[in-house]
Every structure is written in C-alpha cells, then in structure tokens.
Amino acid sequence: MAELRAVLQSQRACRRFDPDSEVADSDIEQMLQAAVHAPSAENTQPWSFVVVRNEQSRKLLADWWTETWNAGGGDFIRQSVQDRALVADLEYGFNKGGFAAAPVVVVVCADTDRVAEIYAPSSIYPAVQNLLLTAADLGYGSCLTTGLTTFGVDRVRELLALPQNLIPMAAVYVGRPVRKLSPPRRRPATEVTYREKFGAAW
Ligand SMILES: Cc1cc2nc3c(=O)[nH]c(=O)nc-3n(C[C@H](O)[C@H](O)[C@H](O)COP(=O)(O)O)c2cc1C
C-alpha cells in the first residue's frame, strides 16, 4: 500500500524519451493487465489497445496528435497557462520530437459497440491511468495526448486498421525518460475539499 501511494505521488508526464530505450513486451503486458482491471460504466470494458513500435507509424501518430496542438490548442495554452516551463515542455513533446522519440505508443480506443459515445471518455480514462501508473511503477516515463482532429481520427483508423466503432481516444507514449523528473506539483487535497457544503473548509 505504501508502495502504491509512492507511485501515485511520484507519477509525472514525461515528454523527453531516450529513443534507444528498450520496453519489453512483458512490461507492456503488465501495463495492459493493469489497464483492463480498471472500472468502467456498467462493466462494459469498452477499450482496445494497439501497441505501436514501428518507427514510421509512431512518428505519424505523434504528428497527427501534434496537429491539434498546432491548430490552436497550443496558442490557447500559451495564453492561459502561466507555467512557462510546462508550456516549453509541451512544445518540446509536440514540436521538437519529444513524443515521436518514445519507443512505444499505445493507442487507446473506445468501442462504441460496447458503450454510448458520451460515456466513452469516462469509461476509458481509468484504464489509461492504470496503464500510466504501472509504467511508472516499472520505472518508465509516460505521457498521454488526447485531442485529435476529426481528420486525424480517420488517419489513425486507416494506419491501425481500426473499424469504425473504435474511436482512438488517447495516445500513450512509453519509454525511459532522458532525465529524472521532479516531484509532481499539486494543490493540497485539503485546499480543494469541503465538508458537507462547498466553502466549508475541510
Ligand atoms: C486528460 C489528459 C490529457 C492530457 N493531454 C496532454 C497532452 O496533450 N500533451 C501533453 O504533453 N500532456 C498531456 N497531459 C499531461 C498533463 O499535461 C500533465 O499530467 C499535467 O501537466 C501535470 O503534470 P505532471 O503529470 O507531470 O505532474 C494530459 C493529461 C491528462 C490527464
């Protein structure tokens, strides 16, 4: 339990991967095993995972997810996020090859044959988080990107031979981090929690 909490409290988004790092299939399988143990709406388990190692495919996936950033997402974040180091790190991941360098990309899909589209995100993100935590527990760095343009969805479907009922929701990049990340910065739980009614401090 103490170990679980230590992993929970140290997991970070990694955007700088060692391109030569090895990620064993057995480690990916542990991440996926944890992912499929996540809860989902009505236990629909509406997820499919495509593990991509092919260099050209990884570059294409990173490029397509980057398009959303370059189509306005990035401008919005540059204006609204004060943390310059975070913005620079995001920029590195998207536009300086940070994500493309990750030796493995796991594309997480939601299956609309198993769950209504409106429940798709809430049903797959617990699985994504289990995957990220297990990656951290095994000593890997990981990060996810979520937004894809409509056009991007079609290209991902074609590249990965996804049927129409699968929506590629997230790309999870996994590899060894180039450098150790500092501890996560979070607002304390007691600062965002109230007793009985909003406003009554914990
Ligand atoms: C739903 C979701 C979407 C995210 N999308 C991106 C993304 O597109 N690009 C990225 O670099 N990081 C993305 N992240 C990672 C967050 O930016 C990161 O978790 C946050 O800044 C806190 O940093 P830390 O996890 O390193 O402590 C995403 C995280 C979540 C939960």
JSON list of C-alpha atoms and ligand atoms in Angstrom, two decimals:
[
{"chain": "A", "resi": 1, "resn": "MET", "atom": "CA", "xyz": [0.00, 0.00, 0.00]},
{"chain": "A", "resi": 2, "resn": "ALA", "atom": "CA", "xyz": [2.79, 2.37, 0.94]},
{"chain": "A", "resi": 3, "resn": "GLU", "atom": "CA", "xyz": [4.42, 1.44, -2.38]},
{"chain": "A", "resi": 4, "resn": "LEU", "atom": "CA", "xyz": [1.21, 2.13, -4.28]},
{"chain": "A", "resi": 5, "resn": "ARG", "atom": "CA", "xyz": [0.98, 5.57, -2.70]},
{"chain": "A", "resi": 6, "resn": "ALA", "atom": "CA", "xyz": [4.63, 6.27, -3.50]},
{"chain": "A", "resi": 7, "resn": "VAL", "atom": "CA", "xyz": [3.97, 5.51, -7.19]},
{"chain": "A", "resi": 8, "resn": "LEU", "atom": "CA", "xyz": [0.74, 7.54, -7.15]},
{"chain": "A", "resi": 9, "resn": "GLN", "atom": "CA", "xyz": [2.52, 10.53, -5.69]},
{"chain": "A", "resi": 10, "resn": "SER", "atom": "CA", "xyz": [5.53, 10.47, -7.99]},
{"chain": "A", "resi": 11, "resn": "GLN", "atom": "CA", "xyz": [3.98, 9.74, -11.42]},
{"chain": "A", "resi": 12, "resn": "ARG", "atom": "CA", "xyz": [4.67, 12.53, -13.90]},
{"chain": "A", "resi": 13, "resn": "ALA", "atom": "CA", "xyz": [4.12, 13.35, -17.57]},
{"chain": "A", "resi": 14, "resn": "CYS", "atom": "CA", "xyz": [7.33, 12.58, -19.47]},
{"chain": "A", "resi": 15, "resn": "ARG", "atom": "CA", "xyz": [7.88, 14.34, -22.79]},
{"chain": "A", "resi": 16, "resn": "ARG", "atom": "CA", "xyz": [11.58, 13.59, -23.31]},
{"chain": "A", "resi": 17, "resn": "PHE", "atom": "CA", "xyz": [12.30, 9.95, -24.02]},
{"chain": "A", "resi": 18, "resn": "ASP", "atom": "CA", "xyz": [15.52, 8.11, -24.69]},
{"chain": "A", "resi": 19, "resn": "PRO", "atom": "CA", "xyz": [14.86, 6.91, -28.27]},
{"chain": "A", "resi": 20, "resn": "ASP", "atom": "CA", "xyz": [17.14, 3.89, -27.77]},
{"chain": "A", "resi": 21, "resn": "SER", "atom": "CA", "xyz": [15.45, 2.68, -24.61]},
{"chain": "A", "resi": 22, "resn": "GLU", "atom": "CA", "xyz": [14.04, -0.82, -24.53]},
{"chain": "A", "resi": 23, "resn": "VAL", "atom": "CA", "xyz": [10.48, -1.53, -23.45]},
{"chain": "A", "resi": 24, "resn": "ALA", "atom": "CA", "xyz": [9.96, -5.27, -23.08]},
{"chain": "A", "resi": 25, "resn": "ASP", "atom": "CA", "xyz": [6.71, -6.83, -24.28]},
{"chain": "A", "resi": 26, "resn": "SER", "atom": "CA", "xyz": [6.39, -8.42, -20.82]},
{"chain": "A", "resi": 27, "resn": "ASP", "atom": "CA", "xyz": [6.37, -4.92, -19.28]},
{"chain": "A", "resi": 28, "resn": "ILE", "atom": "CA", "xyz": [3.76, -3.72, -21.79]},
{"chain": "A", "resi": 29, "resn": "GLU", "atom": "CA", "xyz": [1.67, -6.75, -20.85]},
{"chain": "A", "resi": 30, "resn": "GLN", "atom": "CA", "xyz": [1.83, -5.77, -17.17]},
{"chain": "A", "resi": 31, "resn": "MET", "atom": "CA", "xyz": [0.68, -2.25, -18.06]},
{"chain": "A", "resi": 32, "resn": "LEU", "atom": "CA", "xyz": [-2.21, -3.63, -20.14]},
{"chain": "A", "resi": 33, "resn": "GLN", "atom": "CA", "xyz": [-3.15, -6.14, -17.43]},
{"chain": "A", "resi": 34, "resn": "ALA", "atom": "CA", "xyz": [-3.49, -3.23, -15.01]},
{"chain": "A", "resi": 35, "resn": "ALA", "atom": "CA", "xyz": [-5.42, -1.23, -17.61]},
{"chain": "A", "resi": 36, "resn": "VAL", "atom": "CA", "xyz": [-8.05, -3.90, -18.15]},
{"chain": "A", "resi": 37, "resn": "HIS", "atom": "CA", "xyz": [-8.62, -4.12, -14.39]},
{"chain": "A", "resi": 38, "resn": "ALA", "atom": "CA", "xyz": [-9.98, -0.58, -14.38]},
{"chain": "A", "resi": 39, "resn": "PRO", "atom": "CA", "xyz": [-13.65, 0.02, -13.63]},
{"chain": "A", "resi": 40, "resn": "SER", "atom": "CA", "xyz": [-15.91, 1.07, -16.50]},
{"chain": "A", "resi": 41, "resn": "ALA", "atom": "CA", "xyz": [-19.53, 2.15, -16.91]},
{"chain": "A", "resi": 42, "resn": "GLU", "atom": "CA", "xyz": [-21.72, -0.96, -16.40]},
{"chain": "A", "resi": 43, "resn": "ASN", "atom": "CA", "xyz": [-18.53, -3.02, -16.67]},
{"chain": "A", "resi": 44, "resn": "THR", "atom": "CA", "xyz": [-18.67, -2.54, -20.44]},
{"chain": "A", "resi": 45, "resn": "GLN", "atom": "CA", "xyz": [-14.84, -2.55, -20.64]},
{"chain": "A", "resi": 46, "resn": "PRO", "atom": "CA", "xyz": [-15.12, -0.62, -23.91]},
{"chain": "A", "resi": 47, "resn": "TRP", "atom": "CA", "xyz": [-11.40, -0.46, -24.64]},
{"chain": "A", "resi": 48, "resn": "SER", "atom": "CA", "xyz": [-8.99, -1.78, -27.22]},
{"chain": "A", "resi": 49, "resn": "PHE", "atom": "CA", "xyz": [-5.28, -1.09, -27.23]},
{"chain": "A", "resi": 50, "resn": "VAL", "atom": "CA", "xyz": [-2.97, -1.02, -30.22]},
{"chain": "A", "resi": 51, "resn": "VAL", "atom": "CA", "xyz": [0.71, -1.18, -29.26]},
{"chain": "A", "resi": 52, "resn": "VAL", "atom": "CA", "xyz": [2.83, 0.54, -31.89]},
{"chain": "A", "resi": 53, "resn": "ARG", "atom": "CA", "xyz": [6.60, 0.08, -32.12]},
{"chain": "A", "resi": 54, "resn": "ASN", "atom": "CA", "xyz": [7.11, 0.75, -35.83]},
{"chain": "A", "resi": 55, "resn": "GLU", "atom": "CA", "xyz": [9.17, 3.96, -36.10]},
{"chain": "A", "resi": 56, "resn": "GLN", "atom": "CA", "xyz": [7.32, 5.42, -39.06]},
{"chain": "A", "resi": 57, "resn": "SER", "atom": "CA", "xyz": [3.90, 4.74, -37.52]},
{"chain": "A", "resi": 58, "resn": "ARG", "atom": "CA", "xyz": [5.00, 6.29, -34.21]},
{"chain": "A", "resi": 59, "resn": "LYS", "atom": "CA", "xyz": [6.15, 9.42, -35.99]},
{"chain": "A", "resi": 60, "resn": "LEU", "atom": "CA", "xyz": [2.88, 9.69, -37.89]},
{"chain": "A", "resi": 61, "resn": "LEU", "atom": "CA", "xyz": [0.83, 9.23, -34.72]},
{"chain": "A", "resi": 62, "resn": "ALA", "atom": "CA", "xyz": [2.86, 11.86, -32.86]},
{"chain": "A", "resi": 63, "resn": "ASP", "atom": "CA", "xyz": [2.49, 14.23, -35.85]},
{"chain": "A", "resi": 64, "resn": "TRP", "atom": "CA", "xyz": [-1.27, 13.78, -36.06]},
{"chain": "A", "resi": 65, "resn": "TRP", "atom": "CA", "xyz": [-1.79, 14.38, -32.37]},
{"chain": "A", "resi": 66, "resn": "THR", "atom": "CA", "xyz": [0.50, 17.42, -32.70]},
{"chain": "A", "resi": 67, "resn": "GLU", "atom": "CA", "xyz": [-1.79, 18.91, -35.35]},
{"chain": "A", "resi": 68, "resn": "THR", "atom": "CA", "xyz": [-4.41, 19.64, -32.71]},
{"chain": "A", "resi": 69, "resn": "TRP", "atom": "CA", "xyz": [-1.78, 21.49, -30.68]},
{"chain": "A", "resi": 70, "resn": "ASN", "atom": "CA", "xyz": [-0.70, 23.48, -33.72]},
{"chain": "A", "resi": 71, "resn": "ALA", "atom": "CA", "xyz": [-4.29, 24.11, -34.86]},
{"chain": "A", "resi": 72, "resn": "GLY", "atom": "CA", "xyz": [-4.98, 26.33, -31.83]},
{"chain": "A", "resi": 73, "resn": "GLY", "atom": "CA", "xyz": [-4.71, 24.15, -28.74]},
{"chain": "A", "resi": 74, "resn": "GLY", "atom": "CA", "xyz": [-1.13, 25.32, -28.24]},
{"chain": "A", "resi": 75, "resn": "ASP", "atom": "CA", "xyz": [-1.99, 29.02, -28.64]},
{"chain": "A", "resi": 76, "resn": "PHE", "atom": "CA", "xyz": [-4.74, 28.71, -26.07]},
{"chain": "A", "resi": 77, "resn": "ILE", "atom": "CA", "xyz": [-2.38, 27.04, -23.59]},
{"chain": "A", "resi": 78, "resn": "ARG", "atom": "CA", "xyz": [0.42, 29.55, -24.23]},
{"chain": "A", "resi": 79, "resn": "GLN", "atom": "CA", "xyz": [-2.03, 32.33, -23.32]},
{"chain": "A", "resi": 80, "resn": "SER", "atom": "CA", "xyz": [-3.79, 30.68, -20.41]},
{"chain": "A", "resi": 81, "resn": "VAL", "atom": "CA", "xyz": [-1.05, 28.70, -18.65]},
{"chain": "A", "resi": 82, "resn": "GLN", "atom": "CA", "xyz": [1.34, 30.76, -16.53]},
{"chain": "A", "resi": 83, "resn": "ASP", "atom": "CA", "xyz": [3.85, 27.96, -16.03]},
{"chain": "A", "resi": 84, "resn": "ARG", "atom": "CA", "xyz": [6.42, 28.70, -18.79]},
{"chain": "A", "resi": 85, "resn": "ALA", "atom": "CA", "xyz": [8.42, 25.53, -18.06]},
{"chain": "A", "resi": 86, "resn": "LEU", "atom": "CA", "xyz": [5.30, 23.42, -18.59]},
{"chain": "A", "resi": 87, "resn": "VAL", "atom": "CA", "xyz": [4.47, 25.22, -21.86]},
{"chain": "A", "resi": 88, "resn": "ALA", "atom": "CA", "xyz": [8.06, 24.70, -23.07]},
{"chain": "A", "resi": 89, "resn": "ASP", "atom": "CA", "xyz": [7.84, 21.02, -22.13]},
{"chain": "A", "resi": 90, "resn": "LEU", "atom": "CA", "xyz": [4.55, 20.61, -24.00]},
{"chain": "A", "resi": 91, "resn": "GLU", "atom": "CA", "xyz": [6.07, 22.35, -27.01]},
{"chain": "A", "resi": 92, "resn": "TYR", "atom": "CA", "xyz": [9.07, 20.01, -26.82]},
{"chain": "A", "resi": 93, "resn": "GLY", "atom": "CA", "xyz": [6.81, 16.96, -26.73]},
{"chain": "A", "resi": 94, "resn": "PHE", "atom": "CA", "xyz": [4.74, 18.07, -29.69]},
{"chain": "A", "resi": 95, "resn": "ASN", "atom": "CA", "xyz": [7.04, 20.07, -31.95]},
{"chain": "A", "resi": 96, "resn": "LYS", "atom": "CA", "xyz": [10.60, 19.02, -31.08]},
{"chain": "A", "resi": 97, "resn": "GLY", "atom": "CA", "xyz": [10.16, 15.29, -31.46]},
{"chain": "A", "resi": 98, "resn": "GLY", "atom": "CA", "xyz": [9.70, 14.52, -27.77]},
{"chain": "A", "resi": 99, "resn": "PHE", "atom": "CA", "xyz": [6.70, 12.21, -28.23]},
{"chain": "A", "resi": 100, "resn": "ALA", "atom": "CA", "xyz": [7.97, 10.74, -31.50]},
{"chain": "A", "resi": 101, "resn": "ALA", "atom": "CA", "xyz": [11.11, 9.57, -29.64]},
{"chain": "A", "resi": 102, "resn": "ALA", "atom": "CA", "xyz": [9.13, 7.30, -27.30]},
{"chain": "A", "resi": 103, "resn": "PRO", "atom": "CA", "xyz": [9.89, 3.72, -28.39]},
{"chain": "A", "resi": 104, "resn": "VAL", "atom": "CA", "xyz": [6.31, 2.60, -27.81]},
{"chain": "A", "resi": 105, "resn": "VAL", "atom": "CA", "xyz": [2.97, 4.28, -28.40]},
{"chain": "A", "resi": 106, "resn": "VAL", "atom": "CA", "xyz": [-0.15, 2.62, -27.04]},
{"chain": "A", "resi": 107, "resn": "VAL", "atom": "CA", "xyz": [-3.24, 3.91, -28.81]},
{"chain": "A", "resi": 108, "resn": "VAL", "atom": "CA", "xyz": [-6.24, 3.53, -26.52]},
{"chain": "A", "resi": 109, "resn": "CYS", "atom": "CA", "xyz": [-9.55, 3.19, -28.33]},
{"chain": "A", "resi": 110, "resn": "ALA", "atom": "CA", "xyz": [-13.12, 3.38, -27.08]},
{"chain": "A", "resi": 111, "resn": "ASP", "atom": "CA", "xyz": [-15.57, 0.88, -28.57]},
{"chain": "A", "resi": 112, "resn": "THR", "atom": "CA", "xyz": [-18.93, 2.44, -29.40]},
{"chain": "A", "resi": 113, "resn": "ASP", "atom": "CA", "xyz": [-20.43, -1.02, -29.89]},
{"chain": "A", "resi": 114, "resn": "ARG", "atom": "CA", "xyz": [-19.94, -1.51, -26.15]},
{"chain": "A", "resi": 115, "resn": "VAL", "atom": "CA", "xyz": [-20.67, 1.94, -24.75]},
{"chain": "A", "resi": 116, "resn": "ALA", "atom": "CA", "xyz": [-22.59, 5.06, -25.83]},
{"chain": "A", "resi": 117, "resn": "GLU", "atom": "CA", "xyz": [-20.20, 7.65, -27.22]},
{"chain": "A", "resi": 118, "resn": "ILE", "atom": "CA", "xyz": [-20.93, 10.10, -24.37]},
{"chain": "A", "resi": 119, "resn": "TYR", "atom": "CA", "xyz": [-19.64, 7.55, -21.84]},
{"chain": "A", "resi": 120, "resn": "ALA", "atom": "CA", "xyz": [-16.58, 6.67, -23.90]},
{"chain": "A", "resi": 121, "resn": "PRO", "atom": "CA", "xyz": [-14.11, 9.11, -22.26]},
{"chain": "A", "resi": 122, "resn": "SER", "atom": "CA", "xyz": [-15.21, 8.42, -18.68]},
{"chain": "A", "resi": 123, "resn": "SER", "atom": "CA", "xyz": [-15.03, 4.69, -19.38]},
{"chain": "A", "resi": 124, "resn": "ILE", "atom": "CA", "xyz": [-11.55, 4.53, -20.79]},
{"chain": "A", "resi": 125, "resn": "TYR", "atom": "CA", "xyz": [-9.58, 7.06, -18.71]},
{"chain": "A", "resi": 126, "resn": "PRO", "atom": "CA", "xyz": [-9.44, 4.91, -15.55]},
{"chain": "A", "resi": 127, "resn": "ALA", "atom": "CA", "xyz": [-7.80, 2.24, -17.74]},
{"chain": "A", "resi": 128, "resn": "VAL", "atom": "CA", "xyz": [-5.38, 4.84, -19.13]},
{"chain": "A", "resi": 129, "resn": "GLN", "atom": "CA", "xyz": [-4.45, 5.92, -15.60]},
{"chain": "A", "resi": 130, "resn": "ASN", "atom": "CA", "xyz": [-3.82, 2.31, -14.52]},
{"chain": "A", "resi": 131, "resn": "LEU", "atom": "CA", "xyz": [-1.55, 1.95, -17.54]},
{"chain": "A", "resi": 132, "resn": "LEU", "atom": "CA", "xyz": [0.36, 5.16, -16.68]},
{"chain": "A", "resi": 133, "resn": "LEU", "atom": "CA", "xyz": [0.79, 4.16, -13.04]},
{"chain": "A", "resi": 134, "resn": "THR", "atom": "CA", "xyz": [2.08, 0.71, -13.93]},
{"chain": "A", "resi": 135, "resn": "ALA", "atom": "CA", "xyz": [4.52, 2.26, -16.40]},
{"chain": "A", "resi": 136, "resn": "ALA", "atom": "CA", "xyz": [5.79, 4.48, -13.55]},
{"chain": "A", "resi": 137, "resn": "ASP", "atom": "CA", "xyz": [5.97, 1.51, -11.17]},
{"chain": "A", "resi": 138, "resn": "LEU", "atom": "CA", "xyz": [8.17, -0.31, -13.72]},
{"chain": "A", "resi": 139, "resn": "GLY", "atom": "CA", "xyz": [10.48, 2.72, -13.98]},
{"chain": "A", "resi": 140, "resn": "TYR", "atom": "CA", "xyz": [9.25, 4.04, -17.34]},
{"chain": "A", "resi": 141, "resn": "GLY", "atom": "CA", "xyz": [8.27, 7.55, -18.27]},
{"chain": "A", "resi": 142, "resn": "SER", "atom": "CA", "xyz": [4.88, 8.01, -19.92]},
{"chain": "A", "resi": 143, "resn": "CYS", "atom": "CA", "xyz": [2.54, 10.70, -21.15]},
{"chain": "A", "resi": 144, "resn": "LEU", "atom": "CA", "xyz": [-0.79, 10.84, -22.92]},
{"chain": "A", "resi": 145, "resn": "THR", "atom": "CA", "xyz": [-2.18, 13.09, -25.59]},
{"chain": "A", "resi": 146, "resn": "THR", "atom": "CA", "xyz": [-5.91, 13.17, -26.11]},
{"chain": "A", "resi": 147, "resn": "GLY", "atom": "CA", "xyz": [-7.29, 15.66, -28.61]},
{"chain": "A", "resi": 148, "resn": "LEU", "atom": "CA", "xyz": [-7.39, 14.56, -32.26]},
{"chain": "A", "resi": 149, "resn": "THR", "atom": "CA", "xyz": [-8.95, 16.49, -35.10]},
{"chain": "A", "resi": 150, "resn": "THR", "atom": "CA", "xyz": [-11.78, 14.65, -36.92]},
{"chain": "A", "resi": 151, "resn": "PHE", "atom": "CA", "xyz": [-9.47, 14.24, -39.89]},
{"chain": "A", "resi": 152, "resn": "GLY", "atom": "CA", "xyz": [-6.84, 12.77, -37.57]},
{"chain": "A", "resi": 153, "resn": "VAL", "atom": "CA", "xyz": [-9.26, 10.13, -36.31]},
{"chain": "A", "resi": 154, "resn": "ASP", "atom": "CA", "xyz": [-9.74, 8.83, -39.86]},
{"chain": "A", "resi": 155, "resn": "ARG", "atom": "CA", "xyz": [-5.99, 8.68, -40.49]},
{"chain": "A", "resi": 156, "resn": "VAL", "atom": "CA", "xyz": [-5.35, 6.82, -37.23]},
{"chain": "A", "resi": 157, "resn": "ARG", "atom": "CA", "xyz": [-8.15, 4.38, -38.13]},
{"chain": "A", "resi": 158, "resn": "GLU", "atom": "CA", "xyz": [-6.58, 3.73, -41.50]},
{"chain": "A", "resi": 159, "resn": "LEU", "atom": "CA", "xyz": [-3.00, 3.38, -40.18]},
{"chain": "A", "resi": 160, "resn": "LEU", "atom": "CA", "xyz": [-4.01, 0.94, -37.44]},
{"chain": "A", "resi": 161, "resn": "ALA", "atom": "CA", "xyz": [-6.80, -0.81, -39.37]},
{"chain": "A", "resi": 162, "resn": "LEU", "atom": "CA", "xyz": [-9.36, 0.24, -36.73]},
{"chain": "A", "resi": 163, "resn": "PRO", "atom": "CA", "xyz": [-13.02, -0.50, -37.53]},
{"chain": "A", "resi": 164, "resn": "GLN", "atom": "CA", "xyz": [-15.48, 2.44, -37.44]},
{"chain": "A", "resi": 165, "resn": "ASN", "atom": "CA", "xyz": [-16.77, 1.51, -33.97]},
{"chain": "A", "resi": 166, "resn": "LEU", "atom": "CA", "xyz": [-13.36, 2.18, -32.43]},
{"chain": "A", "resi": 167, "resn": "ILE", "atom": "CA", "xyz": [-12.53, 5.79, -31.57]},
{"chain": "A", "resi": 168, "resn": "PRO", "atom": "CA", "xyz": [-8.82, 6.42, -30.98]},
{"chain": "A", "resi": 169, "resn": "MET", "atom": "CA", "xyz": [-9.11, 8.47, -27.78]},
{"chain": "A", "resi": 170, "resn": "ALA", "atom": "CA", "xyz": [-5.58, 8.68, -26.44]},
{"chain": "A", "resi": 171, "resn": "ALA", "atom": "CA", "xyz": [-2.00, 8.04, -27.44]},
{"chain": "A", "resi": 172, "resn": "VAL", "atom": "CA", "xyz": [0.13, 6.90, -24.51]},
{"chain": "A", "resi": 173, "resn": "TYR", "atom": "CA", "xyz": [3.89, 7.29, -25.05]},
{"chain": "A", "resi": 174, "resn": "VAL", "atom": "CA", "xyz": [6.12, 4.95, -23.05]},
{"chain": "A", "resi": 175, "resn": "GLY", "atom": "CA", "xyz": [9.90, 4.77, -22.73]},
{"chain": "A", "resi": 176, "resn": "ARG", "atom": "CA", "xyz": [12.80, 5.57, -20.45]},
{"chain": "A", "resi": 177, "resn": "PRO", "atom": "CA", "xyz": [12.91, 9.25, -19.51]},
{"chain": "A", "resi": 178, "resn": "VAL", "atom": "CA", "xyz": [16.00, 11.19, -20.60]},
{"chain": "A", "resi": 179, "resn": "ARG", "atom": "CA", "xyz": [16.23, 12.63, -17.09]},
{"chain": "A", "resi": 180, "resn": "LYS", "atom": "CA", "xyz": [14.56, 12.08, -13.76]},
{"chain": "A", "resi": 181, "resn": "LEU", "atom": "CA", "xyz": [11.51, 14.30, -13.35]},
{"chain": "A", "resi": 182, "resn": "SER", "atom": "CA", "xyz": [10.97, 16.42, -10.26]},
{"chain": "A", "resi": 183, "resn": "PRO", "atom": "CA", "xyz": [8.06, 15.51, -7.93]},
{"chain": "A", "resi": 184, "resn": "PRO", "atom": "CA", "xyz": [4.58, 16.46, -9.22]},
{"chain": "A", "resi": 185, "resn": "ARG", "atom": "CA", "xyz": [3.18, 19.79, -8.12]},
{"chain": "A", "resi": 186, "resn": "ARG", "atom": "CA", "xyz": [-0.40, 19.64, -6.92]},
{"chain": "A", "resi": 187, "resn": "ARG", "atom": "CA", "xyz": [-2.74, 21.76, -4.88]},
{"chain": "A", "resi": 188, "resn": "PRO", "atom": "CA", "xyz": [-3.15, 20.08, -1.47]},
{"chain": "A", "resi": 189, "resn": "ALA", "atom": "CA", "xyz": [-6.25, 17.86, -1.21]},
{"chain": "A", "resi": 190, "resn": "THR", "atom": "CA", "xyz": [-7.45, 19.79, 1.85]},
{"chain": "A", "resi": 191, "resn": "GLU", "atom": "CA", "xyz": [-7.42, 23.00, -0.20]},
{"chain": "A", "resi": 192, "resn": "VAL", "atom": "CA", "xyz": [-9.88, 21.60, -2.74]},
{"chain": "A", "resi": 193, "resn": "THR", "atom": "CA", "xyz": [-12.11, 19.64, -0.36]},
{"chain": "A", "resi": 194, "resn": "TYR", "atom": "CA", "xyz": [-15.04, 20.91, 1.70]},
{"chain": "A", "resi": 195, "resn": "ARG", "atom": "CA", "xyz": [-17.17, 19.49, 4.48]},
{"chain": "A", "resi": 196, "resn": "GLU", "atom": "CA", "xyz": [-20.84, 18.94, 3.64]},
{"chain": "A", "resi": 197, "resn": "LYS", "atom": "CA", "xyz": [-21.11, 22.11, 1.55]},
{"chain": "A", "resi": 198, "resn": "PHE", "atom": "CA", "xyz": [-18.82, 23.91, -0.82]},
{"chain": "A", "resi": 199, "resn": "GLY", "atom": "CA", "xyz": [-17.00, 26.68, 1.02]},
{"chain": "A", "resi": 200, "resn": "ALA", "atom": "CA", "xyz": [-16.86, 24.96, 4.43]},
{"chain": "A", "resi": 201, "resn": "ALA", "atom": "CA", "xyz": [-13.17, 24.19, 4.81]},
{"chain": "A", "resi": 202, "resn": "TRP", "atom": "CA", "xyz": [-12.16, 20.59, 5.48]},
{"chain": "B", "resi": 1, "resn": "LIG", "atom": "C1", "xyz": [-6.80, 14.03, -19.99]},
{"chain": "B", "resi": 1, "resn": "LIG", "atom": "C2", "xyz": [-5.35, 14.44, -20.09]},
{"chain": "B", "resi": 1, "resn": "LIG", "atom": "C3", "xyz": [-4.86, 14.95, -21.28]},
{"chain": "B", "resi": 1, "resn": "LIG", "atom": "C4", "xyz": [-3.52, 15.30, -21.40]},
{"chain": "B", "resi": 1, "resn": "LIG", "atom": "N1", "xyz": [-3.07, 15.75, -22.59]},
{"chain": "B", "resi": 1, "resn": "LIG", "atom": "C5", "xyz": [-1.76, 16.04, -22.74]},
{"chain": "B", "resi": 1, "resn": "LIG", "atom": "C6", "xyz": [-1.26, 16.44, -24.00]},
{"chain": "B", "resi": 1, "resn": "LIG", "atom": "O1", "xyz": [-2.00, 16.52, -24.98]},
{"chain": "B", "resi": 1, "resn": "LIG", "atom": "N2", "xyz": [0.05, 16.72, -24.09]},
{"chain": "B", "resi": 1, "resn": "LIG", "atom": "C7", "xyz": [0.89, 16.63, -23.02]},
{"chain": "B", "resi": 1, "resn": "LIG", "atom": "O2", "xyz": [2.08, 16.90, -23.17]},
{"chain": "B", "resi": 1, "resn": "LIG", "atom": "N3", "xyz": [0.43, 16.27, -21.80]},
{"chain": "B", "resi": 1, "resn": "LIG", "atom": "C8", "xyz": [-0.86, 15.96, -21.64]},
{"chain": "B", "resi": 1, "resn": "LIG", "atom": "N4", "xyz": [-1.34, 15.56, -20.42]},
{"chain": "B", "resi": 1, "resn": "LIG", "atom": "C9", "xyz": [-0.42, 15.54, -19.25]},
{"chain": "B", "resi": 1, "resn": "LIG", "atom": "C10", "xyz": [-0.66, 16.77, -18.37]},
{"chain": "B", "resi": 1, "resn": "LIG", "atom": "O3", "xyz": [-0.24, 17.95, -19.04]},
{"chain": "B", "resi": 1, "resn": "LIG", "atom": "C11", "xyz": [0.10, 16.61, -17.06]},
{"chain": "B", "resi": 1, "resn": "LIG", "atom": "O4", "xyz": [-0.38, 15.47, -16.39]},
{"chain": "B", "resi": 1, "resn": "LIG", "atom": "C12", "xyz": [-0.08, 17.82, -16.14]},
{"chain": "B", "resi": 1, "resn": "LIG", "atom": "O5", "xyz": [0.52, 18.96, -16.70]},
{"chain": "B", "resi": 1, "resn": "LIG", "atom": "C13", "xyz": [0.54, 17.61, -14.76]},
{"chain": "B", "resi": 1, "resn": "LIG", "atom": "O6", "xyz": [1.89, 17.32, -14.89]},
{"chain": "B", "resi": 1, "resn": "LIG", "atom": "P1", "xyz": [2.54, 16.03, -14.24]},
{"chain": "B", "resi": 1, "resn": "LIG", "atom": "O7", "xyz": [1.64, 14.86, -14.58]},
{"chain": "B", "resi": 1, "resn": "LIG", "atom": "O8", "xyz": [3.89, 15.91, -14.88]},
{"chain": "B", "resi": 1, "resn": "LIG", "atom": "O9", "xyz": [2.62, 16.27, -12.78]},
{"chain": "B", "resi": 1, "resn": "LIG", "atom": "C14", "xyz": [-2.66, 15.18, -20.28]},
{"chain": "B", "resi": 1, "resn": "LIG", "atom": "C15", "xyz": [-3.16, 14.69, -19.07]},
{"chain": "B", "resi": 1, "resn": "LIG", "atom": "C16", "xyz": [-4.49, 14.30, -18.99]},
{"chain": "B", "resi": 1, "resn": "LIG", "atom": "C17", "xyz": [-5.00, 13.71, -17.69]}
]
